[in-house]
Amino acid sequence: MSGTEANQRFVLEATVEPEHIARARAHALELGADPISPPIGAQIAVLAAASRALNIVEIGTGGGVSGLWLLHGSPRATLTTIDSEPEHLGAARAAFAEARIPAARARFITGRASDVLPRMNEASYDIVFVDAEPEGVIEYVEHGLRLIRAGGTVLVPRVLAGGAVADPVRRDPITTAYRSLIQETQSSPAVIGALSTSAEGLLQLTTIAEGR
């Protein structure tokens, strides 16, 4: 086992997932959803807490696991979650109810993100979490950057595409899209970007606030 693999295993084993999120994960997996890993969940919870997020958009509900992690970090926030799979949204509703999250703190929207996002208010959210179909990742990140306030953050998990992005031989459309997203945002003067290689990877993009 390489040092990188040993580190990944240690981080996974060391991350403690709250019981209500672990139960939501088990149910999501039963439905065939692919929830984010506990290490990525812990990272987005820290980011939500550090930014004191009050308004969060989630693209891709995944049975409620990522939403629960975000609200674990910022328990006063209101979450709007979008998914085209009613079953996934139903699982999230049940998980949120079990976690005793007030109904007013979660808004569930059934539909394609490409149809919903253009109707949402610009510069109104603290965090946009993008975990939808990879074919639309660039479009969704563009929407996310429009929706967040100055100093807000767009988060994109799975951005390393299981190691494909780091493989120069891989040139399929999804890998190329992720690679372009990383490269373009890292050099953009409009955002501060960071790429975490823990677990499935997490791209973090924070817009530069005025007067900085």
PDB file of C-alpha atoms in Angstrom:
ATOM      1  CA  MET A   1       0.000   0.000   0.000  1.00  0.00           C
ATOM      2  CA  SER A   2       1.362   3.418  -0.988  1.00  0.00           C
ATOM      3  CA  GLY A   3       1.627   6.327   1.424  1.00  0.00           C
ATOM      4  CA  THR A   4      -1.245   8.080  -0.330  1.00  0.00           C
ATOM      5  CA  GLU A   5      -3.503   5.038   0.002  1.00  0.00           C
ATOM      6  CA  ALA A   6      -2.552   4.664   3.669  1.00  0.00           C
ATOM      7  CA  ASN A   7      -3.414   8.317   4.297  1.00  0.00           C
ATOM      8  CA  GLN A   8      -6.763   7.950   2.549  1.00  0.00           C
ATOM      9  CA  ARG A   9      -7.639   4.887   4.604  1.00  0.00           C
ATOM     10  CA  PHE A  10      -6.599   6.586   7.845  1.00  0.00           C
ATOM     11  CA  VAL A  11      -8.697   9.679   7.088  1.00  0.00           C
ATOM     12  CA  LEU A  12     -11.723   7.525   6.244  1.00  0.00           C
ATOM     13  CA  GLU A  13     -11.383   5.480   9.429  1.00  0.00           C
ATOM     14  CA  ALA A  14     -10.693   8.544  11.588  1.00  0.00           C
ATOM     15  CA  THR A  15     -13.737  10.508  10.401  1.00  0.00           C
ATOM     16  CA  VAL A  16     -16.652  10.112  12.786  1.00  0.00           C
ATOM     17  CA  GLU A  17     -20.009  10.396  11.040  1.00  0.00           C
ATOM     18  CA  PRO A  18     -22.975  11.381  13.221  1.00  0.00           C
ATOM     19  CA  GLU A  19     -25.414   8.516  13.689  1.00  0.00           C
ATOM     20  CA  HIS A  20     -28.318  10.218  11.920  1.00  0.00           C
ATOM     21  CA  ILE A  21     -26.139  10.825   8.856  1.00  0.00           C
ATOM     22  CA  ALA A  22     -24.869   7.245   8.897  1.00  0.00           C
ATOM     23  CA  ARG A  23     -28.475   6.010   8.869  1.00  0.00           C
ATOM     24  CA  ALA A  24     -29.280   8.318   5.953  1.00  0.00           C
ATOM     25  CA  ARG A  25     -26.223   6.947   4.127  1.00  0.00           C
ATOM     26  CA  ALA A  26     -27.388   3.362   4.563  1.00  0.00           C
ATOM     27  CA  HIS A  27     -30.816   4.208   3.174  1.00  0.00           C
ATOM     28  CA  ALA A  28     -29.338   6.182   0.272  1.00  0.00           C
ATOM     29  CA  LEU A  29     -27.154   3.241  -0.699  1.00  0.00           C
ATOM     30  CA  GLU A  30     -30.201   0.972  -0.634  1.00  0.00           C
ATOM     31  CA  LEU A  31     -31.851   3.315  -3.147  1.00  0.00           C
ATOM     32  CA  GLY A  32     -28.825   3.218  -5.426  1.00  0.00           C
ATOM     33  CA  ALA A  33     -27.779   6.784  -4.651  1.00  0.00           C
ATOM     34  CA  ASP A  34     -24.074   7.518  -4.338  1.00  0.00           C
ATOM     35  CA  PRO A  35     -23.666   9.814  -1.315  1.00  0.00           C
ATOM     36  CA  ILE A  36     -20.478  11.700  -0.618  1.00  0.00           C
ATOM     37  CA  SER A  37     -17.954  10.005   1.656  1.00  0.00           C
ATOM     38  CA  PRO A  38     -17.667  10.890   5.362  1.00  0.00           C
ATOM     39  CA  PRO A  39     -14.340  12.758   4.882  1.00  0.00           C
ATOM     40  CA  ILE A  40     -15.889  15.002   2.233  1.00  0.00           C
ATOM     41  CA  GLY A  41     -18.979  15.409   4.406  1.00  0.00           C
ATOM     42  CA  ALA A  42     -16.812  16.555   7.293  1.00  0.00           C
ATOM     43  CA  GLN A  43     -14.997  19.028   5.035  1.00  0.00           C
ATOM     44  CA  ILE A  44     -18.181  20.675   3.781  1.00  0.00           C
ATOM     45  CA  ALA A  45     -19.517  20.835   7.338  1.00  0.00           C
ATOM     46  CA  VAL A  46     -16.396  22.734   8.400  1.00  0.00           C
ATOM     47  CA  LEU A  47     -16.749  25.105   5.440  1.00  0.00           C
ATOM     48  CA  ALA A  48     -20.422  25.713   6.259  1.00  0.00           C
ATOM     49  CA  ALA A  49     -19.524  26.394   9.886  1.00  0.00           C
ATOM     50  CA  ALA A  50     -16.569  28.654   9.058  1.00  0.00           C
ATOM     51  CA  SER A  51     -18.620  30.747   6.628  1.00  0.00           C
ATOM     52  CA  ARG A  52     -21.613  30.868   8.991  1.00  0.00           C
ATOM     53  CA  ALA A  53     -23.765  29.944   6.021  1.00  0.00           C
ATOM     54  CA  LEU A  54     -27.435  30.800   6.294  1.00  0.00           C
ATOM     55  CA  ASN A  55     -28.637  30.051   2.750  1.00  0.00           C
ATOM     56  CA  ILE A  56     -27.415  26.945   0.943  1.00  0.00           C
ATOM     57  CA  VAL A  57     -28.303  25.392  -2.410  1.00  0.00           C
ATOM     58  CA  GLU A  58     -27.618  21.735  -3.072  1.00  0.00           C
ATOM     59  CA  ILE A  59     -27.676  20.366  -6.626  1.00  0.00           C
ATOM     60  CA  GLY A  60     -28.146  16.611  -6.281  1.00  0.00           C
ATOM     61  CA  THR A  61     -29.834  15.429  -3.091  1.00  0.00           C
ATOM     62  CA  GLY A  62     -28.313  11.947  -2.886  1.00  0.00           C
ATOM     63  CA  GLY A  63     -30.723  10.721  -0.241  1.00  0.00           C
ATOM     64  CA  GLY A  64     -29.963  13.630   2.096  1.00  0.00           C
ATOM     65  CA  VAL A  65     -26.425  12.770   3.222  1.00  0.00           C
ATOM     66  CA  SER A  66     -24.654  15.883   1.933  1.00  0.00           C
ATOM     67  CA  GLY A  67     -27.500  18.142   3.051  1.00  0.00           C
ATOM     68  CA  LEU A  68     -27.318  16.728   6.553  1.00  0.00           C
ATOM     69  CA  TRP A  69     -23.575  17.305   6.653  1.00  0.00           C
ATOM     70  CA  LEU A  70     -24.029  20.931   5.531  1.00  0.00           C
ATOM     71  CA  LEU A  71     -26.670  21.554   8.185  1.00  0.00           C
ATOM     72  CA  HIS A  72     -24.514  19.761  10.749  1.00  0.00           C
ATOM     73  CA  GLY A  73     -21.919  22.476  10.124  1.00  0.00           C
ATOM     74  CA  SER A  74     -24.412  25.334  10.028  1.00  0.00           C
ATOM     75  CA  PRO A  75     -27.510  24.353  12.015  1.00  0.00           C
ATOM     76  CA  ARG A  76     -29.164  27.757  11.489  1.00  0.00           C
ATOM     77  CA  ALA A  77     -29.009  27.548   7.704  1.00  0.00           C
ATOM     78  CA  THR A  78     -31.867  26.995   5.277  1.00  0.00           C
ATOM     79  CA  LEU A  79     -31.173  24.384   2.600  1.00  0.00           C
ATOM     80  CA  THR A  80     -32.700  24.272  -0.874  1.00  0.00           C
ATOM     81  CA  THR A  81     -32.023  20.888  -2.467  1.00  0.00           C
ATOM     82  CA  ILE A  82     -32.732  19.998  -6.097  1.00  0.00           C
ATOM     83  CA  ASP A  83     -32.993  16.518  -7.593  1.00  0.00           C
ATOM     84  CA  SER A  84     -34.726  14.917 -10.555  1.00  0.00           C
ATOM     85  CA  GLU A  85     -35.308  11.671  -8.619  1.00  0.00           C
ATOM     86  CA  PRO A  86     -38.415  11.903  -6.387  1.00  0.00           C
ATOM     87  CA  GLU A  87     -37.299   8.799  -4.494  1.00  0.00           C
ATOM     88  CA  HIS A  88     -34.049  10.457  -3.481  1.00  0.00           C
ATOM     89  CA  LEU A  89     -35.899  13.549  -2.322  1.00  0.00           C
ATOM     90  CA  GLY A  90     -38.321  11.366  -0.375  1.00  0.00           C
ATOM     91  CA  ALA A  91     -35.433   9.653   1.385  1.00  0.00           C
ATOM     92  CA  ALA A  92     -33.955  13.046   2.239  1.00  0.00           C
ATOM     93  CA  ARG A  93     -37.270  14.263   3.655  1.00  0.00           C
ATOM     94  CA  ALA A  94     -37.439  11.213   5.903  1.00  0.00           C
ATOM     95  CA  ALA A  95     -33.813  11.615   6.997  1.00  0.00           C
ATOM     96  CA  PHE A  96     -34.323  15.292   7.804  1.00  0.00           C
ATOM     97  CA  ALA A  97     -37.467  14.507   9.781  1.00  0.00           C
ATOM     98  CA  GLU A  98     -35.614  11.835  11.743  1.00  0.00           C
ATOM     99  CA  ALA A  99     -32.864  14.369  12.467  1.00  0.00           C
ATOM    100  CA  ARG A 100     -35.572  16.772  13.727  1.00  0.00           C
ATOM    101  CA  ILE A 101     -34.693  19.479  11.263  1.00  0.00           C
ATOM    102  CA  PRO A 102     -37.614  21.941  11.157  1.00  0.00           C
ATOM    103  CA  ALA A 103     -39.603  21.762   7.921  1.00  0.00           C
ATOM    104  CA  ALA A 104     -39.046  25.470   7.319  1.00  0.00           C
ATOM    105  CA  ARG A 105     -35.290  24.896   7.163  1.00  0.00           C
ATOM    106  CA  ALA A 106     -35.385  22.605   4.123  1.00  0.00           C
ATOM    107  CA  ARG A 107     -36.888  23.172   0.689  1.00  0.00           C
ATOM    108  CA  PHE A 108     -37.129  20.171  -1.646  1.00  0.00           C
ATOM    109  CA  ILE A 109     -37.436  20.806  -5.387  1.00  0.00           C
ATOM    110  CA  THR A 110     -38.132  18.009  -7.862  1.00  0.00           C
ATOM    111  CA  GLY A 111     -36.763  18.789 -11.299  1.00  0.00           C
ATOM    112  CA  ARG A 112     -33.710  19.141 -13.495  1.00  0.00           C
ATOM    113  CA  ALA A 113     -31.197  21.608 -12.115  1.00  0.00           C
ATOM    114  CA  SER A 114     -30.757  23.119 -15.567  1.00  0.00           C
ATOM    115  CA  ASP A 115     -34.430  24.136 -15.458  1.00  0.00           C
ATOM    116  CA  VAL A 116     -34.548  25.235 -11.812  1.00  0.00           C
ATOM    117  CA  LEU A 117     -31.314  27.191 -11.390  1.00  0.00           C
ATOM    118  CA  PRO A 118     -32.001  29.944 -13.959  1.00  0.00           C
ATOM    119  CA  ARG A 119     -35.088  30.942 -11.957  1.00  0.00           C
ATOM    120  CA  MET A 120     -33.214  31.352  -8.665  1.00  0.00           C
ATOM    121  CA  ASN A 121     -32.114  34.739  -7.321  1.00  0.00           C
ATOM    122  CA  GLU A 122     -28.596  35.924  -8.062  1.00  0.00           C
ATOM    123  CA  ALA A 123     -26.095  36.703  -5.287  1.00  0.00           C
ATOM    124  CA  SER A 124     -28.437  35.287  -2.642  1.00  0.00           C
ATOM    125  CA  TYR A 125     -26.670  32.204  -1.275  1.00  0.00           C
ATOM    126  CA  ASP A 126     -23.659  31.509   0.890  1.00  0.00           C
ATOM    127  CA  ILE A 127     -22.870  28.035  -0.447  1.00  0.00           C
ATOM    128  CA  VAL A 128     -23.818  26.144  -3.608  1.00  0.00           C
ATOM    129  CA  PHE A 129     -22.997  22.438  -3.461  1.00  0.00           C
ATOM    130  CA  VAL A 130     -22.784  20.799  -6.902  1.00  0.00           C
ATOM    131  CA  ASP A 131     -23.163  17.002  -6.853  1.00  0.00           C
ATOM    132  CA  ALA A 132     -25.262  16.270  -9.925  1.00  0.00           C
ATOM    133  CA  GLU A 133     -24.615  14.405 -13.175  1.00  0.00           C
ATOM    134  CA  PRO A 134     -21.027  15.084 -14.273  1.00  0.00           C
ATOM    135  CA  GLU A 135     -22.091  15.929 -17.834  1.00  0.00           C
ATOM    136  CA  GLY A 136     -23.529  19.201 -16.542  1.00  0.00           C
ATOM    137  CA  VAL A 137     -20.834  20.119 -14.026  1.00  0.00           C
ATOM    138  CA  ILE A 138     -19.503  23.195 -15.868  1.00  0.00           C
ATOM    139  CA  GLU A 139     -23.007  24.575 -16.434  1.00  0.00           C
ATOM    140  CA  TYR A 140     -23.949  24.015 -12.795  1.00  0.00           C
ATOM    141  CA  VAL A 141     -20.778  25.640 -11.490  1.00  0.00           C
ATOM    142  CA  GLU A 142     -21.464  28.667 -13.700  1.00  0.00           C
ATOM    143  CA  HIS A 143     -24.951  28.899 -12.199  1.00  0.00           C
ATOM    144  CA  GLY A 144     -23.482  28.412  -8.723  1.00  0.00           C
ATOM    145  CA  LEU A 145     -21.058  31.309  -9.154  1.00  0.00           C
ATOM    146  CA  ARG A 146     -23.987  33.482 -10.231  1.00  0.00           C
ATOM    147  CA  LEU A 147     -26.100  32.470  -7.250  1.00  0.00           C
ATOM    148  CA  ILE A 148     -23.587  32.963  -4.455  1.00  0.00           C
ATOM    149  CA  ARG A 149     -23.049  36.298  -2.765  1.00  0.00           C
ATOM    150  CA  ALA A 150     -19.673  38.046  -2.844  1.00  0.00           C
ATOM    151  CA  GLY A 151     -17.426  35.896  -0.677  1.00  0.00           C
ATOM    152  CA  GLY A 152     -19.688  32.868  -1.108  1.00  0.00           C
ATOM    153  CA  THR A 153     -18.452  29.415  -2.010  1.00  0.00           C
ATOM    154  CA  VAL A 154     -19.203  26.786  -4.663  1.00  0.00           C
ATOM    155  CA  LEU A 155     -18.272  23.223  -3.690  1.00  0.00           C
ATOM    156  CA  VAL A 156     -17.823  20.397  -6.205  1.00  0.00           C
ATOM    157  CA  PRO A 157     -17.158  16.859  -4.910  1.00  0.00           C
ATOM    158  CA  ARG A 158     -15.923  13.919  -7.064  1.00  0.00           C
ATOM    159  CA  VAL A 159     -13.974  16.386  -9.178  1.00  0.00           C
ATOM    160  CA  LEU A 160     -11.004  14.014  -9.513  1.00  0.00           C
ATOM    161  CA  ALA A 161     -13.240  11.483 -11.315  1.00  0.00           C
ATOM    162  CA  GLY A 162     -11.770   8.468  -9.547  1.00  0.00           C
ATOM    163  CA  GLY A 163      -8.215   9.323 -10.606  1.00  0.00           C
ATOM    164  CA  ALA A 164      -9.079   9.875 -14.264  1.00  0.00           C
ATOM    165  CA  VAL A 165      -8.379  13.616 -14.158  1.00  0.00           C
ATOM    166  CA  ALA A 166      -4.762  13.038 -13.165  1.00  0.00           C
ATOM    167  CA  ASP A 167      -4.259  10.557 -16.019  1.00  0.00           C
ATOM    168  CA  PRO A 168      -3.099  12.521 -19.097  1.00  0.00           C
ATOM    169  CA  VAL A 169      -4.178   9.670 -21.363  1.00  0.00           C
ATOM    170  CA  ARG A 170      -7.834  10.059 -20.392  1.00  0.00           C
ATOM    171  CA  ARG A 171      -9.592  12.348 -22.879  1.00  0.00           C
ATOM    172  CA  ASP A 172     -13.259  11.375 -22.545  1.00  0.00           C
ATOM    173  CA  PRO A 173     -15.742  14.272 -22.300  1.00  0.00           C
ATOM    174  CA  ILE A 174     -16.423  13.973 -18.550  1.00  0.00           C
ATOM    175  CA  THR A 175     -12.755  13.768 -17.586  1.00  0.00           C
ATOM    176  CA  THR A 176     -11.924  16.657 -19.901  1.00  0.00           C
ATOM    177  CA  ALA A 177     -14.745  18.749 -18.399  1.00  0.00           C
ATOM    178  CA  TYR A 178     -13.508  18.191 -14.842  1.00  0.00           C
ATOM    179  CA  ARG A 179      -9.919  18.895 -15.871  1.00  0.00           C
ATOM    180  CA  SER A 180     -10.921  22.120 -17.638  1.00  0.00           C
ATOM    181  CA  LEU A 181     -13.011  23.213 -14.665  1.00  0.00           C
ATOM    182  CA  ILE A 182     -10.083  22.787 -12.287  1.00  0.00           C
ATOM    183  CA  GLN A 183      -7.539  24.474 -14.539  1.00  0.00           C
ATOM    184  CA  GLU A 184      -9.733  27.438 -15.476  1.00  0.00           C
ATOM    185  CA  THR A 185     -10.898  28.192 -11.960  1.00  0.00           C
ATOM    186  CA  GLN A 186      -7.422  27.869 -10.468  1.00  0.00           C
ATOM    187  CA  SER A 187      -6.211  30.651 -12.779  1.00  0.00           C
ATOM    188  CA  SER A 188      -9.332  32.819 -12.559  1.00  0.00           C
ATOM    189  CA  PRO A 189      -8.941  36.269 -10.954  1.00  0.00           C
ATOM    190  CA  ALA A 190     -12.595  36.148  -9.844  1.00  0.00           C
ATOM    191  CA  VAL A 191     -12.290  33.276  -7.377  1.00  0.00           C
ATOM    192  CA  ILE A 192      -9.942  31.752  -4.847  1.00  0.00           C
ATOM    193  CA  GLY A 193      -9.790  28.042  -5.598  1.00  0.00           C
ATOM    194  CA  ALA A 194      -8.515  25.062  -3.645  1.00  0.00           C
ATOM    195  CA  LEU A 195      -8.515  21.384  -4.568  1.00  0.00           C
ATOM    196  CA  SER A 196      -8.680  18.764  -1.832  1.00  0.00           C
ATOM    197  CA  THR A 197      -7.471  15.287  -2.769  1.00  0.00           C
ATOM    198  CA  SER A 198      -9.029  13.601   0.254  1.00  0.00           C
ATOM    199  CA  ALA A 199     -11.399  10.744  -0.613  1.00  0.00           C
ATOM    200  CA  GLU A 200     -13.164  11.490  -3.929  1.00  0.00           C
ATOM    201  CA  GLY A 201     -11.835  15.044  -4.069  1.00  0.00           C
ATOM    202  CA  LEU A 202     -13.436  18.421  -3.449  1.00  0.00           C
ATOM    203  CA  LEU A 203     -13.064  21.615  -5.466  1.00  0.00           C
ATOM    204  CA  GLN A 204     -13.659  24.759  -3.409  1.00  0.00           C
ATOM    205  CA  LEU A 205     -14.293  28.073  -5.164  1.00  0.00           C
ATOM    206  CA  THR A 206     -14.831  31.257  -3.163  1.00  0.00           C
ATOM    207  CA  THR A 207     -15.632  34.493  -4.952  1.00  0.00           C
ATOM    208  CA  ILE A 208     -13.493  37.484  -4.091  1.00  0.00           C
ATOM    209  CA  ALA A 209     -15.462  39.974  -2.037  1.00  0.00           C
ATOM    210  CA  GLU A 210     -15.472  43.635  -3.037  1.00  0.00           C
ATOM    211  CA  GLY A 211     -12.922  45.819  -1.322  1.00  0.00           C
ATOM    212  CA  ARG A 212     -10.540  42.939  -0.697  1.00  0.00           C
TER     213      ARG A 212
END
